[in-house]
């Protein structure tokens, strides 16, 4: 997830999300602390560090994360 976002994707589709925990993990991996656990590296999306604050704000406000529901377990856990 981090690598794709660091290259500058506007969002991600996370396949095989089968539970609330899976969805929470996807959000955590895509967002920076304190909301998530994504690490910081100097990459294209934030102009190699020159626009990191602006990029972090964009991640918090506009990043699209789509959970792909494609397994019977996901359907059973959909209310989560």
Short mmCIF file of N, CA and C in Angstrom, two decimals:
data_model
loop_
_atom_site.label_atom_id
_atom_site.label_comp_id
_atom_site.label_asym_id
_atom_site.label_seq_id
_atom_site.Cartn_x
_atom_site.Cartn_y
_atom_site.Cartn_z
N UNK A 1 0.83 -1.19 0.00
CA UNK A 1 0.00 0.00 0.00
C UNK A 1 0.87 1.25 0.00
N UNK A 2 1.87 1.28 0.87
CA UNK A 2 2.74 2.44 0.97
C UNK A 2 3.43 2.74 -0.35
N UNK A 3 3.95 1.71 -0.97
CA UNK A 3 4.72 1.92 -2.21
C UNK A 3 3.84 2.54 -3.30
N UNK A 4 2.64 2.04 -3.46
CA UNK A 4 1.74 2.57 -4.48
C UNK A 4 1.40 4.03 -4.19
N UNK A 5 1.11 4.33 -2.93
CA UNK A 5 0.78 5.70 -2.57
C UNK A 5 1.99 6.62 -2.70
N UNK A 6 3.16 6.13 -2.37
CA UNK A 6 4.37 6.94 -2.51
C UNK A 6 4.66 7.30 -3.95
N UNK A 7 4.22 6.48 -4.89
CA UNK A 7 4.41 6.80 -6.30
C UNK A 7 3.42 7.85 -6.79
N UNK A 8 2.39 8.15 -5.98
CA UNK A 8 1.48 9.23 -6.33
C UNK A 8 0.06 8.83 -6.69
N UNK A 9 -0.34 7.59 -6.40
CA UNK A 9 -1.72 7.19 -6.67
C UNK A 9 -2.69 8.02 -5.84
N UNK A 10 -3.86 8.32 -6.41
CA UNK A 10 -4.87 9.10 -5.70
C UNK A 10 -5.66 8.25 -4.71
N UNK A 11 -5.52 6.95 -4.81
CA UNK A 11 -6.23 6.05 -3.92
C UNK A 11 -5.82 4.63 -4.20
N UNK A 12 -6.42 3.71 -3.44
CA UNK A 12 -6.11 2.30 -3.59
C UNK A 12 -7.38 1.47 -3.47
N UNK A 13 -7.37 0.33 -4.11
CA UNK A 13 -8.40 -0.68 -3.92
C UNK A 13 -7.72 -1.84 -3.22
N UNK A 14 -8.23 -2.20 -2.06
CA UNK A 14 -7.62 -3.26 -1.26
C UNK A 14 -8.44 -4.53 -1.46
N UNK A 15 -7.86 -5.56 -2.09
CA UNK A 15 -8.61 -6.79 -2.36
C UNK A 15 -8.75 -7.66 -1.12
N UNK A 16 -9.71 -8.55 -1.17
CA UNK A 16 -9.93 -9.59 -0.15
C UNK A 16 -10.09 -9.03 1.26
N UNK A 17 -10.84 -7.95 1.40
CA UNK A 17 -11.16 -7.43 2.73
C UNK A 17 -12.33 -8.27 3.23
N UNK A 18 -12.09 -9.06 4.27
CA UNK A 18 -13.10 -10.00 4.76
C UNK A 18 -13.65 -9.66 6.14
N UNK A 19 -13.06 -8.67 6.80
CA UNK A 19 -13.50 -8.35 8.16
C UNK A 19 -13.25 -6.88 8.47
N UNK A 20 -13.81 -6.46 9.58
CA UNK A 20 -13.56 -5.10 10.05
C UNK A 20 -12.07 -4.90 10.31
N UNK A 21 -11.42 -5.92 10.87
CA UNK A 21 -9.98 -5.83 11.15
C UNK A 21 -9.18 -5.63 9.87
N UNK A 22 -9.56 -6.33 8.80
CA UNK A 22 -8.87 -6.16 7.51
C UNK A 22 -9.01 -4.72 7.01
N UNK A 23 -10.22 -4.17 7.12
CA UNK A 23 -10.47 -2.80 6.65
C UNK A 23 -9.69 -1.79 7.50
N UNK A 24 -9.67 -2.00 8.81
CA UNK A 24 -8.92 -1.11 9.69
C UNK A 24 -7.42 -1.17 9.40
N UNK A 25 -6.92 -2.37 9.10
CA UNK A 25 -5.50 -2.51 8.77
C UNK A 25 -5.16 -1.76 7.49
N UNK A 26 -6.03 -1.84 6.49
CA UNK A 26 -5.79 -1.13 5.23
C UNK A 26 -5.71 0.37 5.47
N UNK A 27 -6.62 0.91 6.25
CA UNK A 27 -6.60 2.35 6.56
C UNK A 27 -5.33 2.69 7.33
N UNK A 28 -4.97 1.86 8.28
CA UNK A 28 -3.76 2.11 9.08
C UNK A 28 -2.51 2.14 8.21
N UNK A 29 -2.41 1.20 7.28
CA UNK A 29 -1.23 1.13 6.42
C UNK A 29 -1.16 2.28 5.41
N UNK A 30 -2.30 2.90 5.13
CA UNK A 30 -2.33 3.98 4.13
C UNK A 30 -2.20 5.36 4.75
N UNK A 31 -2.33 5.48 6.06
CA UNK A 31 -2.33 6.80 6.70
C UNK A 31 -1.18 6.93 7.69
N UNK A 32 -0.80 8.17 7.92
CA UNK A 32 0.32 8.48 8.81
C UNK A 32 -0.15 8.57 10.26
N UNK A 33 0.78 8.39 11.21
CA UNK A 33 0.44 8.58 12.62
C UNK A 33 -0.07 10.00 12.84
N UNK A 34 -0.99 10.20 13.75
CA UNK A 34 -1.48 9.25 14.74
C UNK A 34 -2.63 8.37 14.25
N UNK A 35 -3.20 8.68 13.11
CA UNK A 35 -4.33 7.90 12.59
C UNK A 35 -3.90 6.51 12.14
N UNK A 36 -2.72 6.40 11.53
CA UNK A 36 -2.27 5.12 10.99
C UNK A 36 -0.83 4.82 11.34
N UNK A 37 -0.27 3.86 10.58
CA UNK A 37 1.09 3.40 10.86
C UNK A 37 2.03 3.54 9.67
N UNK A 38 1.58 4.22 8.63
CA UNK A 38 2.39 4.35 7.42
C UNK A 38 3.70 5.07 7.73
N UNK A 39 4.79 4.52 7.24
CA UNK A 39 6.09 5.13 7.45
C UNK A 39 6.35 6.25 6.45
N UNK A 40 7.32 7.06 6.76
CA UNK A 40 7.66 8.21 5.93
C UNK A 40 8.93 7.91 5.15
N UNK A 41 8.87 8.17 3.87
CA UNK A 41 10.04 8.05 3.01
C UNK A 41 10.00 9.20 2.01
N UNK A 42 11.10 9.51 1.42
CA UNK A 42 11.14 10.60 0.45
C UNK A 42 10.84 10.05 -0.93
N UNK A 43 9.63 10.32 -1.41
CA UNK A 43 9.19 9.79 -2.69
C UNK A 43 8.47 10.85 -3.51
N UNK A 44 8.11 10.46 -4.70
CA UNK A 44 7.50 11.32 -5.70
C UNK A 44 6.23 12.02 -5.22
N UNK A 45 5.35 11.29 -4.53
CA UNK A 45 4.04 11.84 -4.15
C UNK A 45 4.17 13.12 -3.34
N UNK A 46 5.19 13.21 -2.50
CA UNK A 46 5.34 14.42 -1.68
C UNK A 46 6.59 15.20 -2.09
N UNK A 47 6.90 15.11 -3.38
CA UNK A 47 8.01 15.84 -3.99
C UNK A 47 9.31 15.62 -3.23
N UNK A 48 9.56 14.37 -2.91
CA UNK A 48 10.80 13.96 -2.25
C UNK A 48 11.06 14.74 -0.96
N UNK A 49 9.96 15.00 -0.24
CA UNK A 49 10.07 15.66 1.06
C UNK A 49 9.77 17.15 1.05
N UNK A 50 9.81 17.77 -0.11
CA UNK A 50 9.61 19.22 -0.20
C UNK A 50 8.18 19.64 0.11
N UNK A 51 7.22 18.75 -0.13
CA UNK A 51 5.81 19.08 0.08
C UNK A 51 5.16 18.06 1.01
N UNK A 52 5.91 17.57 1.98
CA UNK A 52 5.38 16.51 2.83
C UNK A 52 4.18 16.97 3.65
N UNK A 53 4.22 18.15 4.23
CA UNK A 53 3.09 18.62 5.05
C UNK A 53 1.81 18.72 4.22
N UNK A 54 1.93 19.23 3.01
CA UNK A 54 0.77 19.33 2.13
C UNK A 54 0.26 17.93 1.76
N UNK A 55 1.17 17.04 1.49
CA UNK A 55 0.79 15.67 1.13
C UNK A 55 0.12 14.97 2.31
N UNK A 56 0.65 15.15 3.50
CA UNK A 56 0.05 14.53 4.69
C UNK A 56 -1.37 15.05 4.90
N UNK A 57 -1.58 16.32 4.68
CA UNK A 57 -2.93 16.90 4.79
C UNK A 57 -3.85 16.28 3.74
N UNK A 58 -3.35 16.13 2.52
CA UNK A 58 -4.14 15.51 1.46
C UNK A 58 -4.52 14.08 1.83
N UNK A 59 -3.57 13.31 2.36
CA UNK A 59 -3.86 11.93 2.77
C UNK A 59 -4.97 11.92 3.80
N UNK A 60 -4.92 12.81 4.78
CA UNK A 60 -5.92 12.85 5.84
C UNK A 60 -7.30 13.25 5.33
N UNK A 61 -7.36 14.08 4.30
CA UNK A 61 -8.63 14.64 3.86
C UNK A 61 -9.20 14.06 2.57
N UNK A 62 -8.33 13.56 1.67
CA UNK A 62 -8.83 13.22 0.34
C UNK A 62 -8.47 11.83 -0.18
N UNK A 63 -7.57 11.14 0.45
CA UNK A 63 -7.16 9.82 -0.02
C UNK A 63 -8.36 8.88 -0.10
N UNK A 64 -8.47 8.15 -1.19
CA UNK A 64 -9.57 7.20 -1.38
C UNK A 64 -9.04 5.79 -1.11
N UNK A 65 -9.71 5.10 -0.19
CA UNK A 65 -9.38 3.71 0.12
C UNK A 65 -10.66 2.90 -0.08
N UNK A 66 -10.62 1.98 -1.03
CA UNK A 66 -11.79 1.17 -1.35
C UNK A 66 -11.54 -0.27 -0.91
N UNK A 67 -12.45 -0.79 -0.10
CA UNK A 67 -12.37 -2.18 0.34
C UNK A 67 -13.09 -3.05 -0.68
N UNK A 68 -12.38 -3.99 -1.27
CA UNK A 68 -12.97 -4.88 -2.26
C UNK A 68 -13.55 -6.09 -1.53
N UNK A 69 -14.87 -6.19 -1.59
CA UNK A 69 -15.59 -7.27 -0.92
C UNK A 69 -15.82 -8.36 -1.97
N UNK A 70 -15.09 -9.48 -1.84
CA UNK A 70 -15.16 -10.50 -2.88
C UNK A 70 -15.14 -11.93 -2.33
N UNK A 71 -15.43 -12.10 -1.06
CA UNK A 71 -15.39 -13.42 -0.46
C UNK A 71 -16.63 -13.60 0.41
N UNK A 72 -17.10 -14.82 0.54
CA UNK A 72 -18.29 -15.09 1.34
C UNK A 72 -18.11 -14.64 2.79
N UNK A 73 -16.89 -14.74 3.32
CA UNK A 73 -16.63 -14.27 4.69
C UNK A 73 -16.87 -12.77 4.81
N UNK A 74 -16.52 -12.04 3.78
CA UNK A 74 -16.75 -10.60 3.78
C UNK A 74 -18.25 -10.30 3.81
N UNK A 75 -19.01 -11.04 3.04
CA UNK A 75 -20.45 -10.85 3.02
C UNK A 75 -21.05 -11.17 4.39
N UNK A 76 -20.54 -12.19 5.04
CA UNK A 76 -21.04 -12.54 6.38
C UNK A 76 -20.70 -11.47 7.41
N UNK A 77 -19.60 -10.74 7.19
CA UNK A 77 -19.15 -9.72 8.14
C UNK A 77 -19.49 -8.31 7.72
N UNK A 78 -20.35 -8.14 6.74
CA UNK A 78 -20.58 -6.83 6.13
C UNK A 78 -21.07 -5.78 7.13
N UNK A 79 -21.81 -6.18 8.14
CA UNK A 79 -22.32 -5.21 9.13
C UNK A 79 -21.20 -4.59 9.95
N UNK A 80 -20.08 -5.31 10.05
CA UNK A 80 -18.92 -4.76 10.77
C UNK A 80 -18.41 -3.54 10.06
#
